[in-house]
mmCIF file of C-alpha atoms in Angstrom:
data_model
loop_
_atom_site.group_PDB
_atom_site.id
_atom_site.type_symbol
_atom_site.label_atom_id
_atom_site.label_comp_id
_atom_site.label_asym_id
_atom_site.label_seq_id
_atom_site.Cartn_x
_atom_site.Cartn_y
_atom_site.Cartn_z
ATOM 1 C CA MET A 193 45.145 4.045 -49.429
ATOM 2 C CA ASN A 194 42.944 7.049 -49.365
ATOM 3 C CA THR A 195 43.413 8.319 -45.091
ATOM 4 C CA LYS A 196 42.109 11.446 -45.981
ATOM 5 C CA TRP A 197 39.301 10.027 -47.185
ATOM 6 C CA LEU A 198 38.660 7.484 -44.120
ATOM 7 C CA ASN A 199 39.650 10.459 -41.385
ATOM 8 C CA THR A 200 36.899 12.099 -42.984
ATOM 9 C CA CYS A 201 34.321 9.510 -42.564
ATOM 10 C CA ALA A 202 35.986 8.675 -39.036
ATOM 11 C CA LEU A 203 35.722 12.144 -38.165
ATOM 12 C CA VAL A 204 32.248 12.109 -39.505
ATOM 13 C CA LEU A 205 30.553 9.018 -36.826
ATOM 14 C CA VAL A 206 32.492 10.296 -34.020
ATOM 15 C CA VAL A 207 30.133 13.903 -34.774
ATOM 16 C CA ALA A 208 27.021 11.356 -35.560
ATOM 17 C CA ALA A 209 27.572 9.104 -32.270
ATOM 18 C CA VAL A 210 27.916 12.614 -30.025
ATOM 19 C CA ALA A 211 25.371 13.980 -31.279
ATOM 20 C CA LEU A 212 23.047 10.202 -31.277
ATOM 21 C CA VAL A 213 24.515 10.638 -27.430
ATOM 22 C CA GLY A 214 23.577 14.224 -26.708
ATOM 23 C CA PHE A 215 19.891 13.476 -28.405
ATOM 24 C CA LYS A 216 19.334 10.424 -25.922
ATOM 25 C CA ASN A 217 20.806 12.504 -23.142
ATOM 26 C CA ILE A 218 18.359 15.775 -23.987
ATOM 27 C CA LYS A 219 15.503 12.701 -24.133
ATOM 28 C CA ARG A 220 16.710 11.534 -20.811
ATOM 29 C CA ASP A 221 16.832 15.051 -19.319
ATOM 30 C CA GLU A 222 13.662 16.334 -20.804
ATOM 31 C CA GLY A 223 11.917 13.218 -20.067
ATOM 32 C CA HIS A 224 8.815 14.227 -17.208
ATOM 33 C CA PRO A 225 9.157 11.937 -13.949
ATOM 34 C CA LEU A 226 5.606 9.860 -13.189
ATOM 35 C CA LEU A 227 4.903 10.730 -9.526
ATOM 36 C CA ASN A 228 3.762 7.268 -7.784
ATOM 37 C CA VAL A 229 2.301 8.945 -4.532
ATOM 38 C CA SER A 230 1.296 5.268 -2.707
ATOM 39 C CA TYR A 231 1.081 4.587 0.923
ATOM 40 C CA ASP A 232 3.550 3.181 3.542
ATOM 41 C CA PRO A 233 5.240 0.109 3.052
ATOM 42 C CA THR A 234 4.680 -0.331 -0.404
ATOM 43 C CA ARG A 235 8.326 0.875 -0.865
ATOM 44 C CA GLU A 236 10.368 -2.462 -2.045
ATOM 45 C CA LEU A 237 7.954 -3.590 -4.839
ATOM 46 C CA TYR A 238 7.812 0.144 -6.611
ATOM 47 C CA THR A 239 10.941 -0.130 -6.822
ATOM 48 C CA GLU A 240 11.371 -2.944 -8.439
ATOM 49 C CA ILE A 241 9.159 -2.690 -10.641
ATOM 50 C CA ASN A 242 9.624 0.482 -11.551
ATOM 51 C CA THR A 243 13.174 -0.805 -12.208
ATOM 52 C CA ARG A 244 10.991 -3.517 -14.687
ATOM 53 C CA PHE A 245 8.646 -0.721 -16.138
ATOM 54 C CA ILE A 246 10.752 1.860 -17.325
ATOM 55 C CA PRO A 247 13.610 -0.337 -19.827
ATOM 56 C CA LYS A 248 10.030 -1.812 -21.137
ATOM 57 C CA TYR A 249 8.402 1.331 -22.072
ATOM 58 C CA GLU A 250 11.390 3.314 -23.617
ATOM 59 C CA ASP A 251 11.527 -0.528 -26.029
ATOM 60 C CA GLU A 252 8.018 0.015 -27.000
ATOM 61 C CA THR A 253 7.448 3.276 -27.499
ATOM 62 C CA GLY A 254 11.023 5.012 -27.738
ATOM 63 C CA ASP A 255 10.118 7.543 -25.474
ATOM 64 C CA TRP A 256 11.829 7.778 -21.896
ATOM 65 C CA VAL A 257 9.497 8.000 -18.299
ATOM 66 C CA GLY A 258 11.382 8.269 -14.862
ATOM 67 C CA VAL A 259 9.102 7.376 -11.323
ATOM 68 C CA GLU A 260 9.604 8.886 -8.927
ATOM 69 C CA GLN A 261 7.711 7.728 -5.808
ATOM 70 C CA SER A 262 6.182 9.089 -2.351
ATOM 71 C CA HIS A 263 5.269 7.194 0.091
ATOM 72 C CA GLY A 264 3.415 7.626 3.840
ATOM 73 C CA GLY A 265 0.118 6.255 5.448
ATOM 74 C CA SER A 266 -2.166 6.201 2.956
ATOM 75 C CA ALA A 267 -4.996 8.326 3.991
ATOM 76 C CA ARG A 268 -1.985 11.034 4.946
ATOM 77 C CA GLN A 269 -1.062 9.933 1.138
ATOM 78 C CA ALA A 270 -4.390 11.078 -0.167
ATOM 79 C CA ARG A 271 -4.539 14.445 1.587
ATOM 80 C CA ALA A 272 -1.593 15.200 0.407
ATOM 81 C CA VAL A 273 -3.125 14.821 -3.007
ATOM 82 C CA ALA A 274 -5.272 17.098 -2.730
ATOM 83 C CA ALA A 275 -4.061 19.466 -1.106
ATOM 84 C CA GLY A 276 -1.043 19.991 -4.213
ATOM 85 C CA LEU A 277 1.181 16.832 -4.477
ATOM 86 C CA ALA A 278 1.419 16.390 -8.154
ATOM 87 C CA ALA A 279 0.702 12.756 -8.753
ATOM 88 C CA ASP A 280 0.264 11.347 -12.446
ATOM 89 C CA VAL A 281 -0.290 7.821 -10.467
ATOM 90 C CA VAL A 282 -1.745 6.749 -6.828
ATOM 91 C CA THR A 283 -1.502 3.806 -6.051
ATOM 92 C CA LEU A 284 -3.258 3.599 -2.217
ATOM 93 C CA ALA A 285 -4.211 1.437 0.426
ATOM 94 C CA LEU A 286 -8.001 1.812 0.387
ATOM 95 C CA PRO A 287 -11.072 2.654 -1.996
ATOM 96 C CA SER A 288 -11.879 4.914 -0.276
ATOM 97 C CA ASP A 289 -9.126 7.244 -0.345
ATOM 98 C CA ILE A 290 -8.644 7.085 -4.399
ATOM 99 C CA ASP A 291 -12.340 8.907 -3.279
ATOM 100 C CA VAL A 292 -10.898 10.730 -1.371
ATOM 101 C CA LEU A 293 -9.237 12.809 -4.010
ATOM 102 C CA VAL A 294 -12.580 11.936 -6.444
ATOM 103 C CA LYS A 295 -14.910 14.834 -3.530
ATOM 104 C CA HIS A 296 -11.499 16.708 -4.500
ATOM 105 C CA GLY A 297 -12.570 17.013 -8.718
ATOM 106 C CA LEU A 298 -9.033 15.555 -9.072
ATOM 107 C CA VAL A 299 -10.161 11.921 -10.103
ATOM 108 C CA ALA A 300 -13.182 10.720 -12.474
ATOM 109 C CA GLN A 301 -15.997 9.173 -10.235
ATOM 110 C CA ASP A 302 -15.219 6.359 -13.136
ATOM 111 C CA TRP A 303 -12.162 5.443 -11.684
ATOM 112 C CA GLN A 304 -13.123 1.590 -10.522
ATOM 113 C CA LYS A 305 -13.536 1.320 -14.081
ATOM 114 C CA ARG A 306 -10.351 1.630 -15.648
ATOM 115 C CA PHE A 307 -8.451 -1.488 -15.248
ATOM 116 C CA PRO A 308 -9.476 -4.782 -14.591
ATOM 117 C CA ASN A 309 -10.746 -5.897 -11.059
ATOM 118 C CA HIS A 310 -12.292 -2.200 -10.227
ATOM 119 C CA SER A 311 -8.830 -0.793 -10.962
ATOM 120 C CA GLN A 312 -7.109 -3.149 -7.987
ATOM 121 C CA PRO A 313 -4.582 -5.188 -8.723
ATOM 122 C CA TYR A 314 -3.774 -7.322 -6.113
ATOM 123 C CA SER A 315 -5.382 -7.764 -2.843
ATOM 124 C CA SER A 316 -3.474 -8.574 1.148
ATOM 125 C CA THR A 317 -5.138 -8.635 4.850
ATOM 126 C CA ILE A 318 -3.855 -8.178 8.093
ATOM 127 C CA VAL A 319 -1.935 -10.948 10.065
ATOM 128 C CA PHE A 320 -0.148 -10.612 13.060
ATOM 129 C CA VAL A 321 3.949 -10.531 13.980
ATOM 130 C CA VAL A 322 4.888 -11.880 17.129
ATOM 131 C CA ARG A 323 8.364 -11.801 19.122
ATOM 132 C CA LYS A 324 10.275 -15.695 18.412
ATOM 133 C CA ASN A 325 8.728 -18.500 19.984
ATOM 134 C CA ASN A 326 5.275 -16.878 20.306
ATOM 135 C CA PRO A 327 5.648 -16.269 24.516
ATOM 136 C CA LYS A 328 2.154 -14.731 24.849
ATOM 137 C CA HIS A 329 0.793 -17.338 22.741
ATOM 138 C CA ILE A 330 -1.022 -14.924 20.478
ATOM 139 C CA LYS A 331 -3.375 -17.114 17.745
ATOM 140 C CA ASP A 332 -6.527 -15.333 17.381
ATOM 141 C CA TRP A 333 -7.723 -11.835 17.534
ATOM 142 C CA PRO A 334 -9.516 -12.158 21.220
ATOM 143 C CA ASP A 335 -5.514 -13.491 22.201
ATOM 144 C CA LEU A 336 -4.713 -9.190 21.784
ATOM 145 C CA ILE A 337 -6.547 -8.117 24.673
ATOM 146 C CA GLY A 338 -4.907 -10.712 27.412
ATOM 147 C CA ALA A 339 -3.975 -9.430 30.724
ATOM 148 C CA ASP A 340 -0.168 -8.629 29.268
ATOM 149 C CA VAL A 341 -0.358 -8.303 25.764
ATOM 150 C CA ASN A 342 0.847 -4.783 24.211
ATOM 151 C CA VAL A 343 -0.022 -4.386 20.571
ATOM 152 C CA ILE A 344 1.066 -1.857 17.848
ATOM 153 C CA THR A 345 -0.955 -0.832 14.991
ATOM 154 C CA PRO A 346 -1.035 3.120 13.014
ATOM 155 C CA ASP A 347 -3.455 5.625 13.739
ATOM 156 C CA PRO A 348 -6.267 4.626 11.606
ATOM 157 C CA LYS A 349 -6.375 8.676 11.458
ATOM 158 C CA SER A 350 -3.307 8.488 8.957
ATOM 159 C CA SER A 351 -2.949 4.853 7.472
ATOM 160 C CA GLY A 352 -4.499 2.753 5.624
ATOM 161 C CA ASN A 353 -2.970 -0.366 8.245
ATOM 162 C CA GLY A 354 -4.466 1.329 10.736
ATOM 163 C CA LYS A 355 -7.877 1.485 9.357
ATOM 164 C CA LEU A 356 -7.487 -2.654 8.403
ATOM 165 C CA SER A 357 -6.837 -3.560 11.869
ATOM 166 C CA LEU A 358 -9.595 -1.721 13.460
ATOM 167 C CA LEU A 359 -12.192 -2.829 10.638
ATOM 168 C CA ALA A 360 -10.492 -7.146 10.804
ATOM 169 C CA ALA A 361 -10.428 -7.130 14.727
ATOM 170 C CA TRP A 362 -14.339 -5.479 14.342
ATOM 171 C CA GLY A 363 -15.420 -8.256 11.812
ATOM 172 C CA SER A 364 -13.739 -10.926 13.509
ATOM 173 C CA VAL A 365 -16.225 -11.057 16.299
ATOM 174 C CA ILE A 366 -18.884 -10.183 13.402
ATOM 175 C CA LYS A 367 -18.274 -12.768 11.474
ATOM 176 C CA ARG A 368 -18.297 -15.443 14.717
ATOM 177 C CA GLY A 369 -21.634 -14.012 15.159
ATOM 178 C CA GLY A 370 -21.204 -11.381 17.768
ATOM 179 C CA SER A 371 -22.952 -8.020 18.301
ATOM 180 C CA GLU A 372 -21.971 -4.589 16.681
ATOM 181 C CA ASN A 373 -21.728 -3.948 20.709
ATOM 182 C CA GLN A 374 -19.831 -6.791 21.163
ATOM 183 C CA ALA A 375 -17.454 -5.702 18.588
ATOM 184 C CA ARG A 376 -17.255 -2.597 19.908
ATOM 185 C CA ASP A 377 -16.680 -3.820 23.467
ATOM 186 C CA PHE A 378 -13.440 -5.632 21.909
ATOM 187 C CA ILE A 379 -12.569 -3.032 20.026
ATOM 188 C CA GLU A 380 -12.349 -0.556 22.871
ATOM 189 C CA GLN A 381 -10.450 -3.097 25.188
ATOM 190 C CA LEU A 382 -8.376 -3.548 22.216
ATOM 191 C CA TYR A 383 -6.796 0.019 21.803
ATOM 192 C CA LYS A 384 -5.811 -0.026 25.813
ATOM 193 C CA HIS A 385 -3.582 -2.209 24.965
ATOM 194 C CA VAL A 386 -1.790 -0.227 22.068
ATOM 195 C CA PRO A 387 0.821 1.791 24.313
ATOM 196 C CA VAL A 388 1.464 3.433 20.874
ATOM 197 C CA LEU A 389 0.053 5.530 17.287
ATOM 198 C CA GLY A 390 2.719 4.886 14.747
ATOM 199 C CA GLN A 391 1.686 7.495 11.696
ATOM 200 C CA GLY A 392 2.016 4.959 9.273
ATOM 201 C CA ALA A 393 2.751 0.970 8.476
ATOM 202 C CA ARG A 394 6.184 1.134 8.491
ATOM 203 C CA ASP A 395 6.729 3.668 11.109
ATOM 204 C CA SER A 396 5.060 1.082 13.489
ATOM 205 C CA THR A 397 7.354 -1.094 12.197
ATOM 206 C CA THR A 398 10.416 0.559 13.301
ATOM 207 C CA THR A 399 8.223 0.958 16.770
ATOM 208 C CA PHE A 400 7.794 -2.751 17.268
ATOM 209 C CA VAL A 401 11.020 -4.376 15.623
ATOM 210 C CA LEU A 402 13.854 -2.005 16.010
ATOM 211 C CA ALA A 403 12.547 -0.319 19.179
ATOM 212 C CA GLY A 404 11.342 -3.398 20.162
ATOM 213 C CA VAL A 405 8.090 -2.381 22.104
ATOM 214 C CA GLY A 406 5.085 -4.522 21.477
ATOM 215 C CA ASP A 407 3.848 -8.358 21.757
ATOM 216 C CA VAL A 408 2.420 -8.287 18.573
ATOM 217 C CA HIS A 409 2.239 -5.573 15.659
ATOM 218 C CA LEU A 410 -0.983 -6.030 13.474
ATOM 219 C CA THR A 411 0.406 -5.218 9.309
ATOM 220 C CA TRP A 412 -0.357 -6.409 6.503
ATOM 221 C CA GLU A 413 0.659 -9.227 5.704
ATOM 222 C CA ASN A 414 3.425 -7.925 3.062
ATOM 223 C CA GLU A 415 5.110 -6.262 5.235
ATOM 224 C CA ALA A 416 4.791 -9.250 8.078
ATOM 225 C CA LEU A 417 6.420 -11.783 5.045
ATOM 226 C CA ARG A 418 9.342 -8.639 5.335
ATOM 227 C CA GLU A 419 9.906 -7.729 8.948
ATOM 228 C CA VAL A 420 9.868 -12.058 9.775
ATOM 229 C CA LYS A 421 12.355 -12.177 7.370
ATOM 230 C CA GLU A 422 15.095 -9.866 7.777
ATOM 231 C CA SER A 423 14.800 -10.716 11.265
ATOM 232 C CA ARG A 424 16.628 -13.424 11.048
ATOM 233 C CA GLY A 425 14.048 -15.696 13.569
ATOM 234 C CA GLU A 426 13.612 -13.338 16.277
ATOM 235 C CA LEU A 427 10.122 -12.894 15.015
ATOM 236 C CA GLU A 428 7.439 -15.431 13.504
ATOM 237 C CA VAL A 429 4.610 -14.484 11.563
ATOM 238 C CA VAL A 430 0.620 -15.811 12.525
ATOM 239 C CA TYR A 431 -2.579 -15.488 10.745
ATOM 240 C CA PRO A 432 -4.985 -15.585 12.712
ATOM 241 C CA PRO A 433 -8.065 -18.180 11.591
ATOM 242 C CA LEU A 434 -9.609 -15.060 10.119
ATOM 243 C CA SER A 435 -9.525 -11.656 8.661
ATOM 244 C CA ILE A 436 -10.099 -8.637 6.077
ATOM 245 C CA ARG A 437 -10.177 -8.911 2.923
ATOM 246 C CA ALA A 438 -7.979 -5.918 1.840
ATOM 247 C CA GLU A 439 -7.896 -4.082 -1.542
ATOM 248 C CA PRO A 440 -5.567 -1.465 -2.633
ATOM 249 C CA SER A 441 -6.345 0.599 -5.365
ATOM 250 C CA VAL A 442 -4.774 2.325 -8.173
ATOM 251 C CA THR A 443 -5.879 5.451 -10.620
ATOM 252 C CA TRP A 444 -4.212 8.148 -12.248
ATOM 253 C CA VAL A 445 -4.841 11.605 -11.505
ATOM 254 C CA ASP A 446 -6.555 13.860 -14.229
ATOM 255 C CA SER A 447 -5.627 16.943 -13.646
ATOM 256 C CA TYR A 448 -1.935 16.362 -13.012
ATOM 257 C CA VAL A 449 -1.913 14.586 -15.935
ATOM 258 C CA GLU A 450 -3.477 16.896 -17.568
ATOM 259 C CA GLN A 451 -1.182 19.185 -16.384
ATOM 260 C CA HIS A 452 1.840 17.318 -17.180
ATOM 261 C CA GLN A 453 0.789 15.966 -20.494
ATOM 262 C CA SER A 454 1.342 12.909 -19.499
ATOM 263 C CA ALA A 455 -1.634 10.672 -19.365
ATOM 264 C CA SER A 456 -0.589 8.202 -22.141
ATOM 265 C CA ALA A 457 3.075 7.300 -19.422
ATOM 266 C CA ALA A 458 0.547 6.908 -16.196
ATOM 267 C CA LYS A 459 -1.861 4.706 -18.060
ATOM 268 C CA ALA A 460 0.489 2.714 -19.421
ATOM 269 C CA TYR A 461 2.146 2.521 -15.769
ATOM 270 C CA LEU A 462 -0.474 1.542 -13.838
ATOM 271 C CA SER A 463 -1.496 -1.567 -17.027
ATOM 272 C CA TYR A 464 1.770 -2.320 -16.519
ATOM 273 C CA LEU A 465 0.910 -3.607 -13.150
ATOM 274 C CA TYR A 466 -1.868 -6.312 -14.521
ATOM 275 C CA THR A 467 1.301 -8.056 -16.668
ATOM 276 C CA ASP A 468 2.501 -11.654 -15.886
ATOM 277 C CA GLN A 469 5.320 -9.924 -14.812
ATOM 278 C CA ALA A 470 4.169 -7.331 -12.128
ATOM 279 C CA GLN A 471 1.256 -9.910 -11.275
ATOM 280 C CA GLU A 472 4.807 -12.585 -9.800
ATOM 281 C CA MET A 473 6.459 -9.007 -8.308
ATOM 282 C CA PHE A 474 3.676 -8.960 -6.107
ATOM 283 C CA ALA A 475 3.978 -12.231 -4.941
ATOM 284 C CA ARG A 476 7.423 -11.993 -4.485
ATOM 285 C CA HIS A 477 6.613 -9.212 -2.899
ATOM 286 C CA GLY A 478 4.570 -10.215 -0.466
ATOM 287 C CA TYR A 479 0.785 -9.262 -1.963
ATOM 288 C CA ARG A 480 -2.059 -11.052 -3.567
ATOM 289 C CA PRO A 481 -1.994 -11.172 -7.392
ATOM 290 C CA ILE A 482 -5.331 -11.682 -9.129
ATOM 291 C CA ASN A 483 -3.750 -13.634 -11.892
ATOM 292 C CA GLU A 484 -5.225 -17.381 -9.856
ATOM 293 C CA LYS A 485 -2.623 -18.860 -11.547
ATOM 294 C CA ILE A 486 0.212 -17.094 -10.108
ATOM 295 C CA LEU A 487 -1.396 -16.939 -6.683
ATOM 296 C CA GLN A 488 -1.351 -20.377 -6.544
ATOM 297 C CA GLU A 489 2.159 -20.823 -7.717
ATOM 298 C CA ASN A 490 3.151 -19.012 -4.292
ATOM 299 C CA ARG A 491 0.648 -20.517 -1.427
ATOM 300 C CA ASN A 492 3.723 -21.224 -0.479
ATOM 301 C CA GLN A 493 4.648 -17.667 0.968
ATOM 302 C CA LEU A 494 0.510 -16.761 0.774
ATOM 303 C CA PRO A 495 -1.534 -19.354 2.341
ATOM 304 C CA GLU A 496 -5.370 -19.558 2.511
ATOM 305 C CA ILE A 497 -7.396 -17.923 5.112
ATOM 306 C CA ALA A 498 -10.667 -16.811 5.636
ATOM 307 C CA LEU A 499 -10.743 -13.214 4.259
ATOM 308 C CA PHE A 500 -14.423 -11.533 4.759
ATOM 309 C CA PRO A 501 -14.900 -8.540 2.365
ATOM 310 C CA VAL A 502 -15.746 -5.065 4.256
ATOM 311 C CA THR A 503 -19.234 -5.642 2.847
ATOM 312 C CA LEU A 504 -19.429 -7.828 6.918
ATOM 313 C CA ILE A 505 -19.464 -4.492 8.443
ATOM 314 C CA ALA A 506 -20.545 -1.728 6.063
ATOM 315 C CA ARG A 507 -22.177 -0.618 2.835
ATOM 316 C CA ASP A 508 -18.570 0.035 1.442
ATOM 317 C CA TRP A 509 -15.321 1.031 2.038
ATOM 318 C CA ASN A 510 -16.461 4.530 2.089
ATOM 319 C CA ASP A 511 -18.903 3.710 4.700
ATOM 320 C CA ALA A 512 -16.704 1.969 6.383
ATOM 321 C CA HIS A 513 -14.890 5.265 6.350
ATOM 322 C CA THR A 514 -17.275 7.762 7.750
ATOM 323 C CA LYS A 515 -18.462 5.107 10.099
ATOM 324 C CA PHE A 516 -15.489 3.959 11.956
ATOM 325 C CA PHE A 517 -12.731 6.592 11.038
ATOM 326 C CA GLY A 518 -15.333 10.146 10.356
ATOM 327 C CA ASP A 519 -16.186 13.133 13.068
ATOM 328 C CA ASN A 520 -16.947 10.923 15.900
ATOM 329 C CA GLY A 521 -16.933 7.973 14.317
ATOM 330 C CA ILE A 522 -16.691 4.758 16.344
ATOM 331 C CA PHE A 523 -12.374 5.192 16.351
ATOM 332 C CA ASP A 524 -13.641 8.460 17.683
ATOM 333 C CA ILE A 525 -15.861 7.692 20.369
ATOM 334 C CA ILE A 526 -13.992 4.369 21.094
ATOM 335 C CA ARG A 527 -10.456 5.712 21.938
ATOM 336 C CA ARG A 528 -11.394 8.913 24.500
ATOM 337 C CA PRO A 529 -10.604 6.188 27.754
ATOM 338 C CA VAL A 530 -7.386 5.881 26.178
ATOM 339 C CA ALA A 531 -6.427 9.619 25.035
ATOM 340 C CA GLY A 532 -3.491 9.094 27.812
ATOM 341 C CA SER A 533 -1.332 6.579 25.760
ATOM 342 C CA ARG A 534 1.280 8.619 23.876
ATOM 343 C CA SER A 535 1.298 8.987 19.800
ATOM 344 C CA ALA A 536 4.349 8.146 17.485
ATOM 345 C CA ASN A 537 2.751 11.714 15.747
ATOM 346 C CA THR A 538 5.274 14.537 15.541
ATOM 347 C CA GLN A 539 2.064 16.976 14.256
ATOM 348 C CA PRO A 540 -1.181 16.073 15.616
ATOM 349 C CA LEU A 541 -3.792 14.401 13.353
ATOM 350 C CA SER A 542 -6.594 16.951 12.085
ATOM 351 C CA ALA A 543 -10.548 16.517 13.748
ATOM 352 C CA ASN A 544 -11.341 16.604 9.716
ATOM 353 C CA ALA A 545 -8.943 14.608 8.535
ATOM 354 C CA PRO A 546 -10.539 12.219 5.745
#
């Protein structure tokens, strides 16, 4: 046997293998990681989505792409992108948060036409989390203003959770036939029961769960389910009879994907959110997928609840933002009597915050 030939062949194979590994490493080093700027409680969701999307994208295209995440209060995240945080994609709590980026010329006006269901791959709502055995007997929105009830909810100026909690409370009055004056009175009373305003959903979760402050936490349905699961029996979810339909929205950021030359990967990433695999992940993490079959298969975790649209209380999300959270909007007006309540914010919020 010609051992010299075998040794030469083996050497060639080793060199080829090393070169292939080197090529893949170079490809991974040079691949542009997508930056997904999202709202506060989606950390766990997108961590799982990323682990599934990355190998799928590489298998289908031969290209590797990493995904990095940024999380915080949705309004603050939108302001950060507007100020230069170079997001390839945004997955934010409210359509009006993305419209902030439209106003800054970063996203095209027709972004809601880019993906099915107005670029909303799932929906959600606001529910209550209470202490074990619900000692304050909180079942519905009027129970939140009981004499000895303390409510934890984030600041609407920085948080999508905070905005939706206020809108849900307001809408609960209107839906039952109340007037705007009655809704305003209810909201004013409600915020007298809020001892601390966090910057975002996860901040308020920390206050309620770890610091033990408050009797009830107004939060995203998915966050409520996660809190209760991790509490090992110390917390319970309460579904009020009605709440608001939340419509988290997604898009790529035109200006930044052009700079990064990442449009193809960004579009593929957001398209993946509409696949059955991603829709099942939404349901598993406590979000309501738009795939009706998958939603019905998860009714044990995502029960039927009467959800009213934002159009019950405003023309659309942008009108709701201006009416309730703009300068001298309803929130600015009603919070003046409770200016003494302490804030969890380490930095003061701008009066011009979107």
